[in-house]
Coordinates of C-alpha atoms in Angstrom, one line a residue:
Chain A
M1 CA -37.7 47.6 144.4
G2 CA -37.9 44.0 145.5
A3 CA -36.7 43.6 149.0
T4 CA -34.7 40.4 148.3
E5 CA -33.2 41.7 145.0
P6 CA -29.6 43.0 145.4
Q7 CA -29.7 46.6 144.0
W8 CA -26.1 46.9 142.8
V9 CA -25.0 48.9 139.8
L10 CA -21.9 47.8 137.8
M11 CA -20.3 50.5 135.6
A12 CA -17.5 50.9 133.1
T13 CA -16.3 54.0 131.2
G14 CA -14.3 54.3 128.0
R15 CA -13.2 57.0 125.6
S16 CA -12.8 56.6 121.8
P17 CA -11.5 59.1 119.3
T18 CA -13.0 60.0 116.0
N19 CA -11.2 59.2 112.8
I20 CA -10.9 61.1 109.5
A21 CA -10.8 59.1 106.4
V22 CA -8.1 59.8 103.9
I23 CA -9.4 57.2 101.4
K24 CA -13.2 57.6 101.9
Y25 CA -15.9 55.1 102.7
W26 CA -19.0 56.0 100.8
G27 CA -21.5 53.3 99.8
K28 CA -22.7 49.9 101.3
R29 CA -23.0 46.6 99.5
D30 CA -25.1 45.3 102.4
E31 CA -27.2 47.7 104.5
A32 CA -28.0 45.4 107.4
L33 CA -24.4 44.1 108.0
I34 CA -22.8 47.4 106.9
L35 CA -20.5 46.0 104.3
P36 CA -18.8 48.7 102.2
V37 CA -18.3 48.9 98.4
N38 CA -14.6 49.7 98.9
D39 CA -11.7 49.6 101.3
S40 CA -11.0 52.8 103.2
I41 CA -8.1 54.2 105.2
S42 CA -8.3 56.8 108.1
V43 CA -6.2 58.6 110.7
T44 CA -7.5 58.2 114.2
L45 CA -7.3 61.5 116.1
D46 CA -5.9 62.0 119.5
P47 CA -8.6 61.2 122.1
D48 CA -7.7 64.4 124.0
H49 CA -9.1 66.3 121.0
L50 CA -12.2 64.8 119.4
S51 CA -13.7 61.9 121.2
A52 CA -16.7 60.3 122.6
T53 CA -16.8 59.3 126.3
T54 CA -19.3 56.6 127.3
T55 CA -20.3 55.1 130.6
V56 CA -22.3 51.9 130.6
A57 CA -24.0 50.6 133.7
A58 CA -25.8 47.3 134.4
S59 CA -28.1 46.6 137.2
P60 CA -30.9 44.2 138.1
S61 CA -33.0 47.2 138.9
F62 CA -33.0 48.4 135.2
P63 CA -36.2 47.3 133.6
S64 CA -35.0 48.0 130.0
D65 CA -31.9 49.1 127.9
R66 CA -31.8 52.9 127.7
M67 CA -29.4 55.4 126.2
W68 CA -28.6 59.1 126.6
L69 CA -26.5 61.0 124.0
N70 CA -25.1 64.4 125.2
G71 CA -27.6 64.3 128.1
K72 CA -30.7 63.6 126.0
E73 CA -32.4 60.2 125.9
I74 CA -32.4 58.7 122.4
A75 CA -34.2 55.6 121.1
L76 CA -32.2 52.4 121.3
S77 CA -34.6 50.6 119.1
G78 CA -32.5 51.1 115.9
G79 CA -31.1 48.0 114.4
R80 CA -27.5 49.3 114.7
F81 CA -27.5 49.7 118.5
Q82 CA -29.3 46.4 118.8
S83 CA -26.7 44.6 116.7
C84 CA -23.9 45.9 118.9
L85 CA -25.6 45.0 122.1
R86 CA -26.5 41.5 120.8
E87 CA -23.0 40.8 119.5
I88 CA -21.4 41.9 122.8
R89 CA -23.9 40.1 125.0
K90 CA -23.2 36.9 123.0
R91 CA -19.6 37.2 124.0
A92 CA -20.1 38.2 127.6
R93 CA -18.3 36.2 130.3
D94 CA -18.4 35.8 134.1
V95 CA -17.8 39.0 136.1
E96 CA -16.9 39.1 139.8
D97 CA -16.5 42.2 141.9
E98 CA -15.5 41.0 145.3
K99 CA -15.5 44.4 147.0
K100 CA -19.0 45.2 145.9
G101 CA -20.1 41.6 146.3
I102 CA -21.3 41.4 142.7
K103 CA -21.2 38.1 140.9
I104 CA -22.6 37.8 137.4
K105 CA -22.6 34.6 135.5
K106 CA -22.1 34.5 131.7
E107 CA -25.7 33.5 131.1
D108 CA -27.0 36.3 133.4
W109 CA -26.0 39.0 130.9
E110 CA -28.9 38.0 128.6
K111 CA -31.3 39.2 131.3
L112 CA -29.4 42.2 132.7
H113 CA -30.3 45.6 131.1
V114 CA -27.9 48.4 130.5
H115 CA -28.0 52.2 130.7
I116 CA -25.6 54.0 128.4
A117 CA -24.6 57.6 128.6
S118 CA -22.4 59.0 125.9
Y119 CA -20.9 62.5 125.3
N120 CA -19.1 63.9 122.3
N121 CA -16.7 66.8 123.0
F122 CA -17.3 68.1 119.4
P123 CA -20.4 68.8 117.2
T124 CA -22.6 65.7 116.6
A125 CA -23.7 64.7 113.0
A126 CA -21.7 67.7 111.5
G127 CA -19.3 65.6 109.4
L128 CA -16.8 64.9 112.2
A129 CA -17.6 61.2 112.5
S130 CA -19.4 61.4 115.8
S131 CA -21.1 58.1 115.2
A132 CA -17.7 56.5 114.5
A133 CA -16.4 57.6 117.8
G134 CA -19.7 56.9 119.6
L135 CA -20.2 53.4 118.4
A136 CA -16.6 52.3 118.7
C137 CA -16.8 53.6 122.3
L138 CA -20.0 51.8 123.0
V139 CA -18.7 48.5 121.8
F140 CA -15.4 48.9 123.6
T141 CA -17.0 50.0 126.9
L142 CA -19.7 47.3 126.8
G143 CA -17.0 44.8 126.1
K144 CA -15.2 46.0 129.2
L145 CA -18.3 45.9 131.4
M146 CA -19.2 42.4 130.2
N147 CA -15.6 41.1 130.4
V148 CA -15.5 40.3 126.7
N149 CA -12.2 38.8 125.7
E150 CA -12.2 39.3 121.9
D151 CA -9.3 40.8 120.0
Y152 CA -9.5 44.2 118.5
G153 CA -10.2 42.8 115.0
E154 CA -13.3 41.1 116.3
L155 CA -14.4 44.3 118.2
S156 CA -13.9 46.3 115.1
S157 CA -16.2 44.0 113.2
I158 CA -18.9 44.4 115.9
A159 CA -18.4 48.2 115.9
R160 CA -18.8 48.1 112.1
Q161 CA -22.4 46.8 112.6
G162 CA -23.1 49.9 114.7
S163 CA -21.6 52.5 112.3
G164 CA -19.4 51.5 109.4
S165 CA -16.5 53.9 110.1
A166 CA -16.6 53.0 113.8
C167 CA -14.6 49.9 113.1
R168 CA -11.6 52.1 112.3
S169 CA -11.8 54.0 115.6
I170 CA -10.9 50.8 117.5
Y171 CA -7.3 51.4 116.7
G172 CA -5.0 54.4 116.9
G173 CA -2.7 55.6 114.2
F174 CA -3.5 54.8 110.5
V175 CA -6.2 52.2 110.1
K176 CA -7.5 50.4 107.0
W177 CA -11.0 49.0 106.9
C178 CA -10.8 45.9 104.6
M179 CA -14.1 45.6 102.8
G180 CA -13.9 41.8 102.8
K181 CA -15.5 39.4 100.4
N182 CA -17.8 37.2 102.5
D183 CA -21.5 37.7 102.4
D184 CA -21.8 37.3 106.2
G185 CA -19.3 40.1 106.7
S186 CA -16.9 38.0 108.8
D187 CA -13.9 39.3 106.9
S188 CA -15.0 43.0 106.9
M189 CA -12.9 44.6 109.7
A190 CA -10.3 47.1 110.5
V191 CA -6.5 46.5 110.7
Q192 CA -4.0 48.9 112.0
L193 CA -1.5 49.9 109.3
V194 CA 0.9 51.8 111.6
D195 CA 0.4 53.0 115.2
E196 CA 0.3 56.6 116.4
S197 CA 4.0 56.8 117.0
H198 CA 4.9 56.1 113.3
W199 CA 4.2 59.6 112.0
D200 CA 4.0 61.6 115.2
D201 CA 4.8 65.0 113.7
L202 CA 1.7 65.0 111.5
V203 CA -0.6 67.6 112.9
I204 CA -4.3 67.6 111.9
I205 CA -6.1 70.9 111.6
I206 CA -9.9 70.7 111.7
A207 CA -11.8 73.7 110.6
V208 CA -15.4 73.5 111.5
V209 CA -17.2 75.5 108.8
S210 CA -20.6 74.7 110.2
S211 CA -21.6 73.0 113.4
K212 CA -25.2 72.5 112.3
Q213 CA -26.4 68.9 111.7
K214 CA -25.9 67.7 108.2
E215 CA -29.0 68.0 106.0
T216 CA -28.5 64.5 104.7
S217 CA -27.3 61.8 107.1
S218 CA -24.5 59.6 105.9
T219 CA -26.7 56.5 106.0
S220 CA -29.4 57.9 103.7
G221 CA -26.9 59.8 101.6
M222 CA -24.8 56.8 100.8
R223 CA -27.9 54.7 100.1
D224 CA -29.0 57.3 97.5
T225 CA -25.6 57.4 96.0
V226 CA -25.4 53.6 95.6
E227 CA -28.9 53.7 94.0
T228 CA -28.5 56.7 91.7
S229 CA -24.9 57.7 91.0
P230 CA -23.5 56.2 87.7
L231 CA -20.0 57.1 88.8
L232 CA -19.9 55.4 92.2
Q233 CA -19.3 51.8 91.1
Y234 CA -16.5 53.0 88.8
R235 CA -14.9 54.8 91.7
A236 CA -15.3 51.8 94.0
Q237 CA -14.1 49.1 91.6
T238 CA -11.5 51.0 89.6
V239 CA -10.3 54.2 91.3
V240 CA -10.1 53.2 94.9
P241 CA -8.2 49.9 94.8
S242 CA -5.2 51.6 93.2
R243 CA -5.4 54.6 95.6
I244 CA -5.4 52.2 98.6
L245 CA -2.1 50.7 97.5
K246 CA -0.6 54.1 96.9
M247 CA -1.9 55.4 100.2
E248 CA -0.5 52.5 102.1
D249 CA 2.9 53.2 100.6
A250 CA 2.7 56.9 101.3
I251 CA 1.9 56.2 104.9
K252 CA 4.6 53.6 105.4
N253 CA 7.2 55.9 103.8
R254 CA 5.9 59.1 105.5
D255 CA 5.7 60.5 102.0
F256 CA 3.8 63.7 102.8
E257 CA 3.5 64.9 99.2
S258 CA 1.9 61.7 98.0
F259 CA -0.2 61.4 101.1
A260 CA -1.5 65.0 100.7
R261 CA -2.2 64.6 97.0
L262 CA -4.1 61.3 97.4
T263 CA -6.1 62.6 100.4
C264 CA -7.2 65.7 98.6
A265 CA -8.0 63.8 95.4
D266 CA -10.1 61.2 97.3
S267 CA -11.9 63.8 99.4
N268 CA -12.8 65.6 96.2
Q269 CA -14.0 62.4 94.6
F270 CA -16.1 61.6 97.5
H271 CA -17.8 65.0 97.3
A272 CA -18.1 64.4 93.5
V273 CA -20.1 61.2 93.8
C274 CA -22.3 63.0 96.4
L275 CA -23.0 65.6 93.7
D276 CA -23.6 62.8 91.1
T277 CA -26.4 61.5 93.4
S278 CA -30.0 62.2 92.7
P279 CA -31.1 64.4 94.4
P280 CA -27.5 65.8 94.8
I281 CA -25.9 65.9 98.2
F282 CA -24.0 69.0 99.2
Y283 CA -21.6 68.6 102.1
M284 CA -19.5 71.6 101.3
N285 CA -20.4 75.3 101.5
D286 CA -18.8 78.5 100.3
T287 CA -16.5 78.5 103.3
S288 CA -15.3 75.0 102.5
H289 CA -14.7 76.1 98.9
R290 CA -12.7 79.2 100.1
I291 CA -10.5 77.2 102.4
I292 CA -9.7 74.6 99.7
S293 CA -9.0 77.3 97.1
L294 CA -6.7 79.1 99.6
V295 CA -4.7 75.9 100.3
E296 CA -4.6 74.9 96.7
K297 CA -3.2 78.3 95.7
W298 CA -0.6 78.2 98.5
N299 CA 0.5 74.7 97.5
H300 CA 0.6 75.7 93.9
S301 CA 2.7 78.8 94.6
E302 CA 5.2 76.7 96.6
G303 CA 5.1 73.9 93.9
T304 CA 4.4 71.1 96.4
P305 CA 1.9 70.4 99.2
Q306 CA 2.8 72.4 102.2
R307 CA 3.0 70.7 105.6
L308 CA -0.4 71.9 106.5
P309 CA -2.6 68.9 106.2
T310 CA -4.8 70.2 103.4
H311 CA -6.4 66.8 103.1
L312 CA -7.8 67.1 106.5
M313 CA -9.2 70.5 105.7
L314 CA -10.9 68.8 102.8
G315 CA -11.8 65.8 104.8
L316 CA -13.5 67.7 107.5
M317 CA -17.0 67.7 106.1
L318 CA -17.5 64.0 106.2
S319 CA -15.3 61.0 106.9
Chain B
M1 CA -6.1 108.7 53.9
G2 CA -4.7 108.1 50.4
A3 CA -6.5 110.4 47.9
T4 CA -6.9 107.7 45.3
E5 CA -8.1 105.0 47.7
P6 CA -11.9 104.6 48.0
Q7 CA -12.6 105.1 51.7
W8 CA -15.9 103.0 51.9
V9 CA -16.9 100.9 54.8
L10 CA -19.1 97.8 54.3
M11 CA -21.0 96.5 57.4
A12 CA -23.1 93.7 58.5
T13 CA -24.9 93.1 61.8
G14 CA -26.1 89.8 63.3
R15 CA -27.5 88.5 66.6
S16 CA -27.0 85.1 68.1
P17 CA -28.6 83.6 71.2
T18 CA -26.8 81.8 73.9
N19 CA -27.6 78.1 74.5
I20 CA -27.9 76.0 77.7
A21 CA -26.6 72.4 77.5
V22 CA -28.9 69.8 78.9
I23 CA -26.3 67.1 78.2
K24 CA -23.1 68.8 79.0
Y25 CA -19.9 69.4 77.0
W26 CA -16.9 69.2 79.3
G27 CA -13.5 68.1 78.0
K28 CA -11.7 68.2 74.7
R29 CA -9.9 65.5 72.9
D30 CA -8.2 68.0 70.7
E31 CA -7.4 71.5 72.1
A32 CA -6.5 73.3 68.8
L33 CA -9.5 72.0 66.8
I34 CA -11.8 72.0 69.8
L35 CA -13.0 68.4 69.4
P36 CA -15.0 67.2 72.4
V37 CA -14.8 63.9 74.4
N38 CA -18.6 63.4 74.1
D39 CA -21.7 64.5 72.2
S40 CA -23.8 67.2 73.9
I41 CA -27.3 68.6 73.5
S42 CA -28.6 72.1 74.2
V43 CA -31.6 74.4 74.0
T44 CA -31.0 77.6 72.2
L45 CA -32.6 80.5 74.0
D46 CA -34.8 83.2 72.5
P47 CA -32.5 85.8 71.0
D48 CA -34.7 88.5 72.6
H49 CA -33.5 87.3 76.0
L50 CA -29.9 86.3 76.1
S51 CA -27.9 87.1 73.0
A52 CA -24.8 88.6 71.5
T53 CA -25.1 91.3 68.8
T54 CA -22.2 91.8 66.5
T55 CA -21.4 94.3 63.8
V56 CA -18.5 93.6 61.5
A57 CA -17.1 96.2 59.2
A58 CA -14.6 96.0 56.4
S59 CA -12.8 98.9 54.8
P60 CA -9.6 99.5 52.9
S61 CA -8.8 102.2 55.4
F62 CA -8.5 99.6 58.3
P63 CA -4.8 98.8 58.8
S64 CA -5.5 95.7 60.9
D65 CA -8.2 93.4 62.3
R66 CA -9.5 94.8 65.6
M67 CA -12.3 93.8 68.0
W68 CA -14.3 95.4 70.8
L69 CA -16.3 93.4 73.3
N70 CA -18.9 95.3 75.3
G71 CA -17.2 98.5 74.2
K72 CA -13.7 97.6 75.3
E73 CA -11.0 96.6 72.8
I74 CA -9.8 93.1 73.2
A75 CA -6.9 91.2 71.6
L76 CA -7.7 89.4 68.4
S77 CA -4.4 87.5 68.5
G78 CA -5.9 84.4 70.2
G79 CA -5.9 81.3 68.0
R80 CA -9.7 81.0 68.3
F81 CA -10.6 84.3 66.7
Q82 CA -7.9 83.7 64.1
S83 CA -9.3 80.3 63.2
C84 CA -12.8 81.7 62.6
L85 CA -11.5 84.7 60.6
R86 CA -9.2 82.4 58.5
E87 CA -12.0 79.9 57.8
I88 CA -14.5 82.5 56.9
R89 CA -12.1 84.5 54.7
K90 CA -11.3 81.2 52.8
R91 CA -14.9 80.9 51.9
A92 CA -15.5 84.6 51.0
R93 CA -17.1 85.4 47.6
D94 CA -17.5 88.4 45.4
V95 CA -19.6 91.2 46.9
E96 CA -21.1 94.1 45.1
D97 CA -23.0 97.0 46.5
E98 CA -24.2 99.1 43.6
K99 CA -25.7 101.9 45.7
K100 CA -22.4 102.5 47.5
G101 CA -20.4 101.7 44.5
I102 CA -18.5 99.0 46.3
K103 CA -17.1 96.0 44.4
I104 CA -15.0 93.4 46.3
K105 CA -13.5 90.4 44.5
K106 CA -13.3 87.1 46.3
E107 CA -9.5 87.4 46.4
D108 CA -9.6 91.0 47.8
W109 CA -10.9 89.6 51.2
E110 CA -7.5 88.3 52.0
K111 CA -6.2 91.8 52.2
L112 CA -9.2 93.6 53.7
H113 CA -9.1 94.1 57.4
V114 CA -12.2 94.0 59.6
H115 CA -13.4 95.8 62.8
I116 CA -15.7 93.8 65.0
A117 CA -17.9 95.2 67.7
S118 CA -19.8 92.7 69.9
Y119 CA -22.2 93.3 72.8
N120 CA -23.8 90.8 75.2
N121 CA -27.1 91.7 76.8
F122 CA -26.2 89.5 79.8
P123 CA -23.1 88.9 82.1
T124 CA -20.0 87.8 80.3
A125 CA -18.0 84.8 81.4
A126 CA -20.4 84.1 84.3
G127 CA -21.5 80.7 83.1
L128 CA -24.1 81.8 80.7
A129 CA -22.3 80.8 77.5
S130 CA -21.4 84.2 76.4
S131 CA -18.6 82.9 74.2
A132 CA -21.0 80.5 72.6
A133 CA -23.3 83.3 71.6
G134 CA -20.4 85.6 70.7
L135 CA -18.4 83.2 68.5
A136 CA -21.5 81.9 66.8
C137 CA -22.5 85.5 66.1
L138 CA -19.0 86.4 64.8
V139 CA -19.0 83.6 62.4
F140 CA -22.5 84.2 61.2
T141 CA -22.0 87.9 60.7
L142 CA -18.6 87.6 59.0
G143 CA -20.2 85.1 56.7
K144 CA -22.9 87.6 55.9
L145 CA -20.4 90.4 55.3
M146 CA -18.2 88.2 53.1
N147 CA -21.1 86.7 51.2
V148 CA -20.3 83.2 52.3
N149 CA -22.6 80.5 51.0
E150 CA -22.0 77.6 53.3
D151 CA -24.7 75.7 55.0
Y152 CA -25.4 75.9 58.7
G153 CA -23.5 72.6 59.4
E154 CA -20.4 74.1 57.9
L155 CA -20.8 77.4 59.8
S156 CA -21.3 75.4 63.0
S157 CA -18.1 73.6 62.4
I158 CA -16.3 77.0 62.0
A159 CA -17.9 78.4 65.1
R160 CA -16.8 75.3 67.0
Q161 CA -13.2 76.3 66.3
G162 CA -13.9 79.7 68.0
S163 CA -15.6 78.2 71.1
G164 CA -16.9 74.6 71.3
S165 CA -20.4 75.3 72.4
A166 CA -20.8 78.1 69.8
C167 CA -21.5 75.5 67.2
R168 CA -24.8 74.8 68.9
S169 CA -25.9 78.4 68.8
I170 CA -26.0 78.4 65.0
Y171 CA -29.4 76.7 65.2
G172 CA -32.6 77.5 67.2
G173 CA -34.6 74.8 69.1
F174 CA -32.8 71.7 70.4
V175 CA -29.4 71.1 69.0
K176 CA -27.0 68.2 69.2
W177 CA -23.2 68.7 68.8
C178 CA -22.0 65.4 67.3
M179 CA -18.5 64.9 68.6
G180 CA -17.4 63.2 65.3
K181 CA -14.6 60.7 64.8
N182 CA -12.3 62.3 62.3
D183 CA -8.9 63.6 63.5
D184 CA -9.3 66.7 61.4
G185 CA -12.7 67.6 63.0
S186 CA -14.5 67.6 59.7
D187 CA -17.4 65.6 61.2
S188 CA -17.6 67.5 64.5
M189 CA -20.6 69.8 64.1
A190 CA -24.0 70.7 65.3
V191 CA -27.3 69.3 64.0
Q192 CA -30.8 70.6 64.8
L193 CA -32.8 67.9 66.5
V194 CA -36.1 69.9 66.4
D195 CA -36.8 73.6 65.8
E196 CA -38.0 76.1 68.3
S197 CA -41.7 75.5 67.5
H198 CA -41.5 71.8 68.5
W199 CA -41.8 72.5 72.3
D200 CA -42.9 76.1 72.4
D201 CA -44.5 76.0 75.8
L202 CA -41.2 75.2 77.5
V203 CA -40.1 78.2 79.5
I204 CA -36.6 78.6 80.7
I205 CA -35.9 80.4 84.0
I206 CA -32.3 81.6 84.5
A207 CA -31.4 82.6 88.0
V208 CA -28.1 84.5 88.0
V209 CA -26.6 83.6 91.4
S210 CA -23.5 85.6 90.7
S211 CA -22.6 87.9 87.8
K212 CA -18.9 87.9 88.7
Q213 CA -16.5 86.4 86.2
K214 CA -15.9 82.7 86.8
E215 CA -12.7 82.0 88.7
T216 CA -11.7 79.2 86.3
S217 CA -12.4 79.7 82.6
S218 CA -14.1 76.8 80.8
T219 CA -11.0 76.4 78.6
S220 CA -8.5 75.9 81.4
G221 CA -11.1 74.1 83.6
M222 CA -11.8 71.4 81.1
R223 CA -8.2 71.0 80.3
D224 CA -7.5 70.3 84.0
T225 CA -10.4 67.9 84.2
V226 CA -9.2 65.9 81.2
E227 CA -5.7 65.7 82.7
T228 CA -6.6 64.9 86.3
S229 CA -10.2 63.5 86.8
P230 CA -10.3 59.7 86.9
L231 CA -14.1 59.9 86.5
L232 CA -14.2 62.0 83.3
Q233 CA -13.4 59.3 80.7
Y234 CA -15.9 57.0 82.3
R235 CA -18.5 59.7 82.1
A236 CA -17.7 60.5 78.4
Q237 CA -17.4 56.9 77.2
T238 CA -20.0 55.1 79.3
V239 CA -22.6 57.5 80.8
V240 CA -23.1 60.1 78.2
P241 CA -23.8 58.0 75.1
S242 CA -26.8 56.3 76.7
R243 CA -28.0 59.7 78.1
I244 CA -27.8 61.2 74.6
L245 CA -30.2 58.6 73.2
K246 CA -32.6 59.0 76.1
M247 CA -32.5 62.8 75.8
E248 CA -33.2 62.7 72.1
D249 CA -36.3 60.5 72.8
A250 CA -37.4 62.8 75.6
I251 CA -37.2 65.8 73.4
K252 CA -38.9 64.2 70.4
N253 CA -41.8 63.0 72.7
R254 CA -41.9 66.3 74.7
D255 CA -41.6 64.0 77.7
F256 CA -41.0 66.6 80.4
E257 CA -40.4 64.2 83.3
S258 CA -37.6 62.3 81.5
F259 CA -36.2 65.5 80.1
A260 CA -36.0 67.2 83.6
R261 CA -34.5 64.1 85.3
L262 CA -31.8 63.7 82.6
T263 CA -31.0 67.3 82.6
C264 CA -30.7 67.5 86.4
A265 CA -28.6 64.3 86.5
D266 CA -26.3 65.5 83.8
S267 CA -25.8 69.0 85.2
N268 CA -24.9 67.4 88.5
Q269 CA -22.5 65.0 86.9
F270 CA -20.8 67.8 85.1
H271 CA -20.3 69.6 88.5
A272 CA -19.1 66.3 89.9
V273 CA -16.3 65.9 87.4
C274 CA -15.3 69.5 88.1
L275 CA -15.0 68.6 91.7
D276 CA -13.1 65.5 90.8
T277 CA -10.5 67.7 89.1
S278 CA -7.2 68.6 90.8
P279 CA -7.4 71.3 92.0
P280 CA -11.1 71.1 92.3
I281 CA -13.3 73.5 90.3
F282 CA -16.4 75.0 92.1
Y283 CA -19.0 76.5 89.8
M284 CA -21.8 76.4 92.3
N285 CA -22.1 78.4 95.5
D286 CA -24.4 78.3 98.5
T287 CA -27.2 80.1 96.6
S288 CA -27.0 77.5 93.8
H289 CA -27.2 74.7 96.4
R290 CA -30.3 76.3 98.0
I291 CA -32.1 76.7 94.7
I292 CA -31.4 73.1 93.8
S293 CA -32.5 71.8 97.2
L294 CA -35.7 73.9 97.0
V295 CA -36.6 72.6 93.6
E296 CA -35.7 69.0 94.5
K297 CA -37.9 69.2 97.6
W298 CA -40.8 70.6 95.6
N299 CA -40.5 67.9 93.0
H300 CA -40.2 65.2 95.7
S301 CA -43.3 66.4 97.5
E302 CA -45.3 66.4 94.3
G303 CA -43.9 63.1 93.2
T304 CA -42.7 64.2 89.8
P305 CA -40.7 67.0 88.3
Q306 CA -42.8 70.1 88.2
R307 CA -43.1 72.1 85.1
L308 CA -40.5 74.6 86.3
P309 CA -37.4 73.7 84.4
T310 CA -35.2 72.7 87.3
H311 CA -32.6 71.5 84.8
L312 CA -32.0 75.0 83.7
M313 CA -31.7 76.2 87.2
L314 CA -29.0 73.6 87.6
G315 CA -27.6 74.4 84.2
L316 CA -27.2 78.1 84.8
M317 CA -23.7 78.0 86.2
L318 CA -22.0 76.7 83.0
S319 CA -23.3 75.2 79.8

């Protein structure tokens, strides 16, 4: 430690929930910017249930940026973390903490390094959108630390560059990720369709059929699907656009039957394009199959989807 | 027994192998005539391995048509059996057995009833095309009994009306079922692409991952897929036609790499449209997934499909 250098540490903590897609995101049209091949819609979970909690700290005594996930240090060198750090640093503003006697000028943030500690209160990389919660939380908490003044749309666009579906975790309630048209991704961001109070008697049941890490990561899985599945482009261009419109209506009208049918159908189609990939990707196991068959039989015997959110049972393997 | 009625029994026995599709048949455009939504191609297995053996008997002492499958009597009332019986009876000709003193006129066949006994030497309704072997064998053996003189194309067209894929079991080697265009199905029949000697070092490994009866029969499964899968028509109209051409080339050139890749891709896409069905149809289990992953990893590590017919491992659940 230099004797003249003030050795303060400034910290901020945030918590972001995971989200479960009801119209699925699967496939990028731009790998670096994380621009998807179709719009998607998700439900953000209650942060008390499945969420990431992240503490970020900045100090002149930190010689480099470092990160710990669930207590284990992980490399920050990946392009995704770097994109988020860069984009937030760009927007950093003056920070003053009179009590601690800390004064950081906008331009100082370029030289200050951060330490990041993030915890998930649910299994990581097991299909429960841990990276969505984690990256949304990172962007949100860094923004807080660096006194960033952007609106949620802008933050969602930054989170998107960390992990696509993270952009949807910036909002509560039902959220749509608009794929956008621009090559630079400036219009690819999340919008809140309705907030969490709109459909507050909807309860989501998550059945964890395996807490092991997925054999194929979402990133490499969707790359393989884009490159090899003959069905994906048809899904993205023809099937999803009409489902998005129907899903928005179902959510606005709290039409559970349409909501459940669309969610189940889209979850199944997501798994279908995974199977249509070469080599095929399996995100369901015999237990998933049994749960789905049970719910389908129950719904069939009652004639209409029961108010047990079957879609979320189907959605649990990957969002 | 009437004292004046001659109580003879005339019999014929035949054996037909099952076949495994390498470009899959899934979906009918006409349920009654069994006309498919796309062409398909299969390999007919060696009858010494997986086959149906059927004995048909006719006698003036039989008061009705009856059938036994694997020793258990089954109803012959289904439209499919009746179609085959009707079409073969139409084409019956005079039969004379001097030794036994039997003389049957063409027109007598309309009044003579038959008993049918069929055995499969492999699990029935477990995804191994038992109905393909069974119905092909029934048509072939009835034709023999009734001295029918039709060519194999015509017989395949009759077998098709018993069970779609049965039309392909009429021939050995590699067989293409041309979907045809006519509404009456007259041009929907099988043709032999090459006979069994063309690629005689190709060995097929069948791994039975479950010998239980399928939860969803092919008939009702494909009906559900046609009615509910948004991806099926795209597969049938856009993906399959180009795969059929490539597969014909691969077979003609004994190009194992192309053959294996196409077979795996098409097997996976068949399972994908099953998943895209509402409710979803699962014909694979964890064991199937593990076998596929093992073979994919092996092929990947060697850089090219190994001469272990992975396609047939994939194809084993349904053909």
